Amino acid sequence: MFEETLFQSSRAGEQFVDILKKQGIVPGIKVDTGLQPIDGTDGETATQGLDGLADRCKRYYEQGARFAKWRAVLKVDSDKCPSSTAILENAHGLARYAQIAQANGLVPIVEPEVTLGPGDYSIERTAYVSEKVNSHVFRLLNEYNVILEGILLKPNMILPGLDVPTPSPEEVAKYTVRTMLRSVPAAVPGIHFLSGGMSEEEATLNLQALQAYGPTPWSLTFSYGRALQSSTLKIWSGKESSWKAAQERLVALAKANSEAQLGKYAGPHPSPGGARILQALRLGGAGK
Amino acid sequence: MDESNATCGKRLASIGLENTEANRQAYRELLVTTPGIGAYISGAILFEETLYQSTLAGKKFVDCLQEAGIAPGIKVDKGLVPLAGSNDESWCQGLDGLASRSAEYYKQGARFAKWRTVVSIPNGPSRLAVVEAAWGLARYAKISQEHGLVPIVEPEILLDGEHGIDRTLTVAEQVWNEVFYHLANNNVMFEGILLKPSMVTPGAECKERASPEKVAEYTLKMLKRRVPPSVPGIMFLSGGQSEVEATLNLNAMNQSPNPWHVSFSYARALQNTVLKTWGGNPENVEKAQTALLIRAKANSLAQLGKYSAEGESEEAKKGMFVANYTY
């Protein structure tokens, strides 16, 4: 959840964290305060949020949060991006955040997103860059004595640039699992992929395809934002009368992905044939 | 079996033999012609001299090994020397000319390589020593892969010291963190390497000893925290443990499934009894070969988690730790 949401309640006055807990859902909290450009780079970003993080974590823990999330974004292209400056800056932020989160009782979700972007860079290029980024991230996590058994990883699946035809789920799975096997120590209990622009159906099919490469030391599962909410939002459109239909869509999407991470998704998809769900990187910090 | 000539001399001296090429050849012939050894051993690391040697009857050692289903490997490092600016620590030489040497070794039949560097806990280890060890291994690994040799990556954390097992764990995590970072930076393909770590144990002079189960617990914890699952095999060094201790510890590590194959790459812990049984006497060759088979089979069972120490000889239980041991 975003900070505002963590402290909100339903119309009937029940705290959101309590509603979640009653359903067996663990409340988590986004603790980064957004992206800022790194001067001198080609549009690359750093993630902010270390200042006062320990105190904020304590507050969030008191409110009921039990895990945290920090999203680092790495731009990728065919040759220049990500720069070593961007890699080191983002790896450092993730490692310090993870250390502070653990010190305050929150399991850190470590999210080094090699972001899906314009261009014709190949799937091999994304795989190589993701391995490099992960190597730096884990090196710093280890240097800062972050307990790997107590983190979750939230990486991107391995996809080529937007100007390359969408690869099959089998191809995505092959490169994604290979990258994870090369990057992620077995002590990390779970890998929760971000959807990062994949269509809702693509996100489910790709997740399902990963399971064919099991068993793996970590679970291969999902942490989807856009791929659970995009059509949900559209159905609701702010209308009271569409509330229930929107909720039904959300459950259907969650169920499809739940089945997919067990390798048991059979279709049809609740939201078939959708296009990529792209959003521009928003700079300038959270809440603006 | 990759002891340098100098180190092999120590082995021969322990049974009263002179360090001559003939004696080194005789000993290695004993090992590589052991009947049935290929059932338990999949690779043999050779010193350069041995790679080019033959049996007395004229059959190349590499051919003996290949026929037994054992891949010939080659030690390519040029040994340890003092590391300037460190706390009396060492670094491992061997990068100069490594590319052309690797090409030659491949031609002679070698298919994997080995490079052993060391880290000393009583001396720190200093960050300088750890980074140097990792860097040398990474460069060696990349050059090896470029020439068709699978690199065995061996940063040995020496047994010397009074430190407890928790300290060993901390240092091991630091060392392997650095090693994998530099391997990745050098674009080494993880599916094409093997690791040769030391097990996580208390120091040799630590008063508190650790059971095989504790060694297994600490070692596996370290490996799970530092080794990507794409690495296919982890072959432990014995580093001064007794033959039985090394086998028991390996057995304990294989009591449940691991992401990588966990096995052994032992020198002293395979050869101690063999050497003493042979004593340099041609009449003892068969008995010595039998002793080798016993140890090889025991460790083969241990890497399946099926070993039992019943019936092991007293010789096999003797510790082989030597303080300040240098190769």
XYZ file of C-alpha atoms in Angstrom:
615
model
C 0.000 0.000 0.000
C 0.891 3.648 -0.335
C 1.264 5.515 2.969
C -2.111 7.249 2.704
C -3.860 3.938 2.201
C -2.170 2.295 5.172
C -3.932 4.753 7.461
C -7.327 4.730 5.683
C -10.566 2.988 6.617
C -13.671 1.751 4.857
C -16.837 3.869 4.764
C -18.113 1.810 7.652
C -15.024 2.856 9.627
C -13.075 -0.385 9.578
C -9.300 0.064 9.071
C -8.009 -1.258 5.774
C -5.208 -3.133 7.559
C -7.807 -4.963 9.664
C -9.909 -5.851 6.622
C -6.805 -7.295 4.976
C -5.676 -9.206 8.035
C -9.108 -10.759 8.457
C -8.740 -12.190 4.962
C -5.282 -13.561 5.641
C -3.615 -10.873 3.552
C -0.430 -9.367 5.004
C -0.340 -5.552 4.789
C 2.770 -4.105 3.172
C 3.941 -0.561 2.650
C 5.709 1.242 -0.175
C 8.485 3.168 1.563
C 10.374 4.797 -1.276
C 9.528 8.411 -2.030
C 9.816 8.257 -5.781
C 12.265 8.681 -8.624
C 14.648 11.523 -9.366
C 16.789 11.902 -12.476
C 20.513 11.251 -12.122
C 22.278 14.254 -13.653
C 24.676 13.479 -16.441
C 22.926 10.268 -17.454
C 20.640 9.596 -20.376
C 17.336 9.771 -18.529
C 18.302 7.361 -15.784
C 16.870 7.608 -12.305
C 17.669 7.129 -8.656
C 15.084 6.204 -6.054
C 14.716 8.359 -2.974
C 13.562 7.548 0.525
C 16.441 6.742 2.868
C 16.139 9.898 4.987
C 14.058 9.204 8.074
C 13.321 5.720 6.788
C 13.946 4.009 10.116
C 11.398 6.206 11.883
C 8.844 5.767 9.123
C 9.312 1.988 9.248
C 8.615 2.009 12.992
C 5.423 3.974 12.430
C 4.291 1.691 9.646
C 5.014 -1.384 11.734
C 2.854 0.032 14.570
C 0.034 0.582 12.084
C 0.182 -3.084 11.062
C 2.538 -3.261 8.081
C 4.730 -6.329 8.080
C 6.626 -5.923 4.817
C 7.959 -3.039 2.773
C 8.681 -2.279 -0.847
C 11.159 -0.048 -2.662
C 11.159 0.210 -6.426
C 14.433 0.904 -8.215
C 14.199 1.499 -11.961
C 16.939 0.715 -14.461
C 16.564 1.940 -17.995
C 17.805 -0.457 -20.657
C 18.750 -0.028 -24.316
C 21.009 -1.783 -26.806
C 24.296 -0.396 -25.581
C 24.462 2.546 -23.168
C 21.867 1.939 -20.511
C 21.999 1.119 -17.741
C 25.205 3.002 -16.945
C 27.389 1.773 -14.097
C 26.448 4.972 -12.237
C 22.768 4.080 -12.406
C 23.423 0.475 -11.415
C 25.539 1.388 -8.386
C 23.155 4.127 -7.267
C 20.102 1.888 -7.465
C 21.797 -1.150 -5.949
C 23.001 0.980 -3.064
C 19.534 2.394 -2.391
C 17.994 -1.064 -2.378
C 20.623 -2.474 -0.026
C 20.405 0.362 2.511
C 16.606 0.270 2.410
C 16.554 -3.498 2.914
C 18.917 -3.271 5.861
C 16.853 -0.542 7.548
C 13.585 -2.367 6.880
C 14.848 -5.596 8.445
C 16.202 -3.692 11.441
C 12.637 -2.447 12.000
C 10.744 -5.699 11.582
C 9.633 -5.280 7.987
C 10.466 -7.877 5.319
C 11.870 -5.879 2.414
C 10.672 -6.572 -1.098
C 13.748 -5.792 -3.188
C 12.654 -4.520 -6.608
C 15.378 -3.843 -9.200
C 13.158 -3.229 -12.214
C 14.924 -3.342 -15.577
C 12.116 -1.489 -17.193
C 10.278 -2.410 -20.389
C 10.852 0.496 -22.732
C 10.991 1.736 -26.309
C 13.583 0.343 -28.676
C 14.575 -2.859 -30.387
C 16.959 -4.217 -27.776
C 16.870 -8.006 -27.715
C 15.656 -10.380 -25.056
C 19.283 -11.507 -24.677
C 20.256 -7.925 -23.887
C 17.605 -7.657 -21.191
C 18.765 -10.977 -19.733
C 22.391 -9.835 -19.634
C 21.527 -6.477 -18.086
C 19.252 -8.089 -15.501
C 22.043 -10.466 -14.477
C 24.458 -7.554 -14.101
C 22.011 -5.525 -12.056
C 21.175 -8.492 -9.810
C 24.857 -9.206 -9.286
C 25.420 -5.682 -7.952
C 22.245 -5.774 -5.884
C 23.120 -9.017 -4.130
C 26.708 -7.994 -3.579
C 25.571 -4.903 -1.705
C 22.765 -6.710 0.140
C 25.436 -9.108 1.394
C 27.872 -6.332 2.293
C 25.182 -4.696 4.384
C 24.409 -8.012 6.110
C 20.845 -8.204 4.882
C 19.412 -11.627 5.793
C 18.571 -13.188 2.447
C 16.150 -15.652 4.054
C 14.178 -12.556 5.087
C 13.730 -10.723 1.792
C 11.550 -11.200 -1.262
C 12.773 -10.329 -4.731
C 10.529 -8.460 -7.177
C 12.272 -8.555 -10.541
C 11.104 -7.982 -14.087
C 10.479 -10.907 -16.403
C 12.896 -10.931 -19.309
C 11.369 -9.151 -22.308
C 12.839 -7.432 -25.370
C 12.174 -3.784 -26.215
C 8.736 -2.575 -27.204
C 9.678 -2.434 -30.889
C 10.366 -6.181 -30.926
C 7.369 -8.531 -31.446
C 6.033 -9.892 -28.159
C 7.798 -13.184 -27.435
C 5.950 -16.396 -26.592
C 5.466 -17.318 -22.931
C 7.899 -20.218 -23.439
C 10.651 -17.905 -24.643
C 10.052 -15.450 -21.815
C 10.096 -18.303 -19.319
C 13.332 -19.767 -20.661
C 15.238 -16.493 -20.335
C 13.595 -15.489 -17.078
C 14.304 -18.723 -15.229
C 17.860 -18.818 -16.577
C 18.435 -15.296 -15.281
C 17.023 -16.183 -11.872
C 19.148 -19.345 -11.636
C 22.235 -17.293 -12.440
C 21.416 -14.433 -10.078
C 19.419 -15.464 -7.050
C 20.841 -17.499 -4.162
C 18.656 -20.325 -2.883
C 18.290 -18.636 0.512
C 15.825 -16.109 -0.963
C 12.436 -17.735 -0.326
C 10.341 -16.076 -2.994
C 10.579 -14.334 -6.337
C 7.490 -12.211 -7.064
C 7.571 -10.873 -10.606
C 6.347 -7.423 -11.443
C 4.013 -7.028 -14.410
C 5.744 -3.871 -15.662
C 3.614 -3.184 -18.712
C 2.672 -6.722 -19.753
C -1.010 -7.028 -20.615
C -3.150 -8.770 -18.020
C -3.340 -11.943 -20.082
C 0.363 -11.862 -20.994
C 1.257 -11.551 -17.294
C -0.754 -14.685 -16.471
C 0.467 -16.768 -19.403
C 4.104 -15.891 -18.764
C 3.740 -16.694 -15.056
C 2.250 -20.083 -15.941
C 5.073 -20.848 -18.390
C 7.707 -20.253 -15.689
C 6.409 -23.170 -13.627
C 7.451 -25.700 -16.271
C 11.066 -25.081 -15.184
C 10.501 -26.123 -11.598
C 11.214 -27.232 -9.026
C 13.274 -24.187 -8.122
C 14.715 -23.283 -4.719
C 12.498 -20.149 -4.571
C 8.854 -19.841 -5.507
C 8.185 -18.085 -8.835
C 5.072 -16.039 -8.283
C 3.491 -12.608 -8.800
C 3.318 -9.130 -7.392
C 1.214 -7.407 -9.973
C -0.041 -3.820 -9.931
C -1.217 -2.914 -13.384
C -1.952 -6.526 -14.378
C -4.496 -6.889 -11.592
C -5.949 -3.393 -11.614
C -6.061 -2.087 -15.166
C -9.367 -3.566 -16.291
C -10.639 -3.483 -12.713
C -10.285 0.300 -12.715
C -11.898 0.640 -16.130
C -14.910 -1.400 -15.068
C -15.392 0.666 -11.905
C -14.893 4.038 -13.633
C -15.837 5.703 -10.350
C -19.430 4.438 -10.544
C -21.138 3.066 -7.483
C -23.204 0.783 -9.717
C -20.039 -0.841 -11.141
C -18.465 -1.556 -7.744
C -19.404 -5.239 -7.581
C -18.450 -5.941 -11.214
C -15.057 -4.368 -10.630
C -14.498 -6.514 -7.555
C -15.488 -9.616 -9.513
C -12.916 -8.733 -12.168
C -10.219 -8.289 -9.522
C -10.967 -11.676 -7.974
C -10.989 -13.341 -11.385
C -7.591 -11.847 -12.228
C -6.155 -12.783 -8.854
C -7.492 -16.327 -9.230
C -6.020 -16.719 -12.732
C -2.582 -15.671 -11.500
C -2.899 -17.763 -8.356
C -3.499 -20.794 -10.552
C -0.703 -19.781 -12.915
C 1.907 -19.699 -10.143
C 0.982 -23.302 -9.387
C 1.223 -24.163 -13.053
C -2.503 -24.902 -13.094
C -4.001 -22.039 -15.080
C -6.237 -23.290 -17.874
C -8.087 -20.208 -19.151
C -10.061 -18.557 -20.546
C -8.552 -15.359 -19.244
C -10.904 -12.851 -17.574
C -9.258 -10.075 -19.604
C -8.141 -11.596 -22.893
C -6.190 -10.007 -25.736
C -5.274 -6.756 -24.022
C -2.506 -4.434 -25.149
C 0.601 -3.598 -23.132
C -0.227 -1.342 -20.175
C 2.417 1.362 -20.377
C 2.960 4.299 -18.078
C 5.674 6.938 -18.276
C 8.191 7.088 -15.443
C 6.971 9.723 -13.013
C 9.743 11.816 -11.542
C 9.774 14.268 -8.683
C 8.938 12.201 -5.645
C 5.814 10.638 -4.202
C 2.583 12.478 -3.557
C 3.085 15.052 -6.285
C 46.264 -35.721 -7.359
C 47.644 -32.381 -8.511
C 50.411 -31.944 -5.967
C 53.243 -29.858 -7.358
C 56.651 -31.528 -7.441
C 57.579 -29.857 -4.166
C 54.398 -30.932 -2.415
C 54.584 -34.412 -3.882
C 58.047 -34.525 -2.387
C 56.484 -34.069 1.063
C 54.145 -36.973 0.423
C 57.012 -39.206 -0.734
C 59.193 -38.114 2.179
C 56.471 -39.193 4.608
C 57.039 -42.777 3.438
C 60.784 -42.450 3.192
C 61.049 -41.981 -0.585
C 63.205 -39.550 -2.546
C 61.482 -36.866 -4.601
C 62.469 -38.093 -8.072
C 60.467 -38.050 -11.292
C 60.544 -41.842 -11.280
C 58.972 -42.000 -7.834
C 56.362 -39.398 -8.707
C 55.572 -41.337 -11.873
C 55.343 -44.626 -9.981
C 52.958 -43.189 -7.426
C 50.701 -41.581 -10.013
C 50.674 -44.740 -12.117
C 49.426 -46.594 -9.039
C 46.549 -44.156 -8.757
C 45.437 -43.905 -12.386
C 45.579 -47.633 -13.076
C 43.499 -48.623 -10.043
C 40.964 -51.077 -11.499
C 37.369 -49.901 -11.212
C 38.248 -46.474 -9.850
C 36.073 -44.876 -12.519
C 32.946 -46.091 -10.735
C 33.562 -43.548 -7.965
C 35.681 -40.786 -9.479
C 34.570 -38.556 -12.361
C 37.580 -36.258 -12.660
C 41.253 -36.211 -11.725
C 43.195 -32.982 -11.317
C 46.770 -33.344 -12.543
C 49.927 -31.306 -12.081
C 51.557 -30.236 -15.343
C 54.280 -32.879 -15.156
C 51.708 -35.621 -14.676
C 49.591 -34.461 -17.623
C 52.473 -35.336 -19.927
C 53.509 -38.612 -18.219
C 52.811 -42.230 -19.160
C 52.795 -45.640 -17.525
C 56.016 -47.660 -17.561
C 54.457 -49.626 -20.417
C 54.133 -46.368 -22.343
C 50.418 -45.588 -22.089
C 49.598 -41.908 -21.548
C 48.068 -41.137 -18.183
C 45.362 -39.039 -19.867
C 44.380 -42.079 -21.924
C 44.266 -44.317 -18.826
C 41.953 -41.810 -17.189
C 39.724 -41.241 -20.186
C 39.304 -44.968 -20.679
C 38.254 -45.271 -17.051
C 35.610 -42.587 -17.646
C 37.559 -40.018 -15.630
C 37.953 -36.525 -17.093
C 41.562 -35.273 -16.901
C 41.964 -31.862 -15.282
C 44.955 -29.580 -14.858
C 46.149 -27.378 -12.036
C 46.986 -24.077 -13.726
C 47.897 -21.747 -10.879
C 51.545 -21.016 -10.137
C 51.289 -21.055 -6.391
C 51.008 -18.630 -3.514
C 53.316 -15.705 -2.825
C 53.224 -12.941 -0.195
C 50.662 -10.199 -0.824
C 52.338 -6.803 -0.440
C 50.396 -4.354 1.667
C 48.408 -7.053 3.411
C 48.559 -8.493 6.888
C 51.136 -11.202 5.980
C 48.677 -12.796 3.608
C 49.129 -14.537 0.257
C 47.910 -14.172 -3.276
C 47.874 -16.714 -6.074
C 49.921 -16.269 -9.235
C 49.333 -17.752 -12.687
C 47.539 -15.335 -15.014
C 50.581 -14.536 -17.172
C 50.513 -16.734 -20.253
C 47.496 -18.603 -18.919
C 45.641 -18.376 -22.213
C 48.330 -20.142 -24.239
C 49.000 -22.679 -21.482
C 45.296 -23.474 -21.336
C 45.252 -24.037 -25.083
C 48.193 -26.448 -24.789
C 46.639 -28.327 -21.905
C 43.416 -28.721 -23.853
C 45.402 -30.209 -26.760
C 46.997 -32.708 -24.394
C 43.552 -33.848 -23.242
C 42.713 -31.754 -20.205
C 39.058 -30.757 -20.035
C 38.921 -28.844 -16.785
C 41.231 -26.630 -14.783
C 41.836 -25.766 -11.168
C 43.208 -22.707 -9.368
C 43.606 -22.663 -5.618
C 43.931 -19.458 -3.668
C 43.760 -19.096 0.099
C 42.289 -16.805 2.711
C 43.499 -16.792 6.304
C 41.181 -15.978 9.164
C 43.887 -15.424 11.814
C 45.395 -12.800 9.475
C 42.116 -10.906 9.069
C 41.377 -11.621 6.361
C 42.002 -8.139 5.018
C 39.667 -6.783 2.387
C 42.666 -6.532 0.069
C 43.341 -10.264 0.362
C 39.712 -11.190 -0.202
C 39.318 -8.982 -3.269
C 42.626 -10.205 -4.717
C 41.601 -13.828 -4.231
C 38.255 -13.223 -5.908
C 39.736 -11.232 -8.762
C 42.404 -13.819 -9.589
C 39.812 -16.590 -9.583
C 37.490 -14.608 -11.825
C 40.152 -13.812 -14.433
C 41.391 -17.414 -14.401
C 37.836 -18.715 -14.766
C 37.122 -16.535 -17.788
C 40.377 -17.442 -19.532
C 39.755 -21.142 -18.873
C 36.269 -21.018 -20.339
C 37.604 -19.199 -23.391
C 39.862 -22.226 -24.009
C 37.379 -24.999 -23.415
C 38.389 -25.830 -19.857
C 35.767 -25.899 -17.104
C 37.260 -23.892 -14.237
C 37.125 -25.262 -10.703
C 36.893 -22.162 -8.519
C 38.745 -22.727 -5.237
C 39.117 -20.023 -2.579
C 40.295 -22.117 0.367
C 39.588 -20.621 3.752
C 42.423 -22.182 5.725
C 41.637 -24.325 8.713
C 44.378 -22.662 10.788
C 43.142 -20.668 13.746
C 41.276 -20.705 17.025
C 38.136 -19.125 15.637
C 34.718 -20.671 16.088
C 32.346 -21.841 13.388
C 30.332 -18.591 13.421
C 33.415 -16.636 12.454
C 34.163 -19.062 9.645
C 30.601 -18.577 8.359
C 30.971 -14.786 8.314
C 34.269 -14.964 6.447
C 33.022 -17.586 4.004
C 29.992 -15.433 3.172
C 32.253 -12.456 2.591
C 34.632 -14.415 0.369
C 31.947 -16.014 -1.800
C 30.116 -12.689 -2.090
C 33.251 -11.185 -3.569
C 33.972 -14.223 -5.757
C 30.589 -14.290 -7.459
C 30.580 -10.537 -7.939
C 33.888 -10.678 -9.814
C 32.926 -13.824 -11.731
C 29.832 -11.966 -12.958
C 31.859 -8.869 -13.838
C 34.128 -11.039 -15.951
C 31.157 -12.600 -17.729
C 31.946 -16.102 -16.538
C 29.189 -18.588 -17.414
C 27.988 -20.073 -14.136
C 26.572 -23.196 -15.761
C 30.153 -23.984 -16.787
C 32.050 -23.762 -13.513
C 32.486 -26.015 -10.503
C 33.143 -24.773 -6.996
C 35.704 -26.210 -4.609
C 34.951 -24.598 -1.266
C 36.193 -25.446 2.182
C 33.453 -26.653 4.493
C 32.354 -24.270 7.222
C 34.002 -25.668 10.348
C 35.609 -24.261 13.498
C 39.322 -23.454 13.200
C 41.712 -26.350 13.766
C 42.808 -24.962 17.150
C 39.318 -24.051 18.327
C 38.451 -25.900 21.519
C 34.801 -26.261 20.547
C 34.442 -28.909 17.844
C 31.456 -29.331 15.536
C 29.531 -32.477 14.669
C 29.033 -33.453 11.018
C 25.426 -32.279 11.341
C 26.535 -28.844 12.506
C 29.164 -28.589 9.756
C 26.479 -29.536 7.247
C 24.006 -27.004 8.635
C 26.486 -24.124 8.522
C 27.970 -25.091 5.174
C 24.611 -25.473 3.445
C 23.396 -22.193 4.958
C 26.443 -20.457 3.500
C 26.014 -22.058 0.088
C 22.321 -21.201 -0.078
C 23.135 -17.592 0.744
C 25.894 -17.180 -1.800
C 25.819 -19.731 -4.642
C 23.425 -19.249 -7.594
C 21.513 -22.432 -8.364
C 22.843 -22.412 -11.937
C 26.232 -23.660 -10.679
C 25.981 -27.400 -11.360
C 28.477 -28.835 -8.885
C 30.117 -28.122 -5.571
C 33.094 -30.360 -4.736
C 34.472 -29.834 -1.237
C 38.146 -29.809 -0.393
C 39.248 -31.743 2.671
C 41.867 -29.216 3.849
C 43.442 -31.256 6.641
C 40.406 -33.133 7.949
C 40.916 -36.839 8.557
C 39.697 -39.218 5.852
C 36.701 -40.316 7.932
C 35.840 -36.789 9.119
C 35.802 -35.547 5.508
C 33.514 -38.410 4.506
C 31.157 -38.018 7.471
C 30.776 -34.288 6.850
C 30.030 -34.836 3.167
C 27.484 -37.492 4.054
C 25.701 -35.142 6.452
C 25.401 -32.569 3.675
C 23.554 -34.959 1.440
C 20.719 -35.950 3.757
C 18.242 -33.819 1.767
C 18.112 -32.468 -1.797
C 20.297 -29.501 -2.726
C 19.998 -27.108 -5.693
C 23.508 -28.167 -6.826
C 25.301 -31.493 -6.766
C 27.355 -31.587 -3.549
C 30.356 -33.892 -3.725
C 34.098 -34.204 -3.048
C 37.434 -33.196 -4.504
C 39.801 -34.678 -1.972
C 43.561 -35.089 -2.118
C 44.903 -35.873 1.338
C 41.611 -37.416 2.425
C 41.779 -39.935 -0.417
C 45.498 -40.635 -0.452
C 46.731 -40.811 3.132
C 46.118 -44.514 3.704
C 47.047 -45.310 0.094
C 50.481 -43.762 0.498
C 51.195 -45.499 3.778
C 50.045 -48.855 2.374
C 52.233 -48.516 -0.729
C 55.364 -47.320 1.046
C 57.134 -47.244 -2.316
C 57.084 -51.041 -2.613
C 55.899 -52.506 -5.958
C 54.566 -55.564 -4.108
C 52.153 -53.306 -2.206
C 50.638 -51.673 -5.285
C 47.530 -53.864 -5.346
C 46.878 -53.440 -1.622
C 47.340 -49.674 -1.969
C 44.947 -49.558 -4.911
C 42.408 -51.427 -2.803
C 42.826 -48.799 -0.094
C 42.130 -46.089 -2.678
C 38.975 -47.862 -3.789
C 37.778 -48.047 -0.178
C 38.116 -44.294 0.288
C 36.724 -43.465 -3.138
C 33.714 -45.703 -2.587
C 33.099 -44.289 0.889
C 33.007 -40.749 -0.464
C 30.942 -41.835 -3.417
C 28.359 -43.159 -0.953
C 28.664 -39.994 1.125
C 27.722 -37.775 -1.829
C 24.585 -39.873 -2.088
C 24.006 -39.465 1.662
C 24.396 -43.228 2.180
C 27.702 -43.609 4.003
C 28.273 -45.366 7.347
C 31.549 -45.146 9.290
C 31.381 -48.697 10.591
C 34.438 -50.720 9.798
C 36.709 -47.757 9.055
C 40.375 -48.237 9.969
C 42.203 -46.233 12.661
C 44.554 -44.793 10.046
C 41.572 -43.336 8.234
C 40.477 -41.522 11.359
C 43.804 -39.740 11.905
C 43.631 -36.014 11.493
C 45.881 -34.514 8.833
C 45.909 -30.899 9.917
C 49.343 -29.321 9.798
C 49.628 -25.771 11.130
C 50.873 -23.214 8.606
C 50.755 -25.879 5.963
C 52.094 -24.629 2.664
C 51.682 -26.346 -0.659
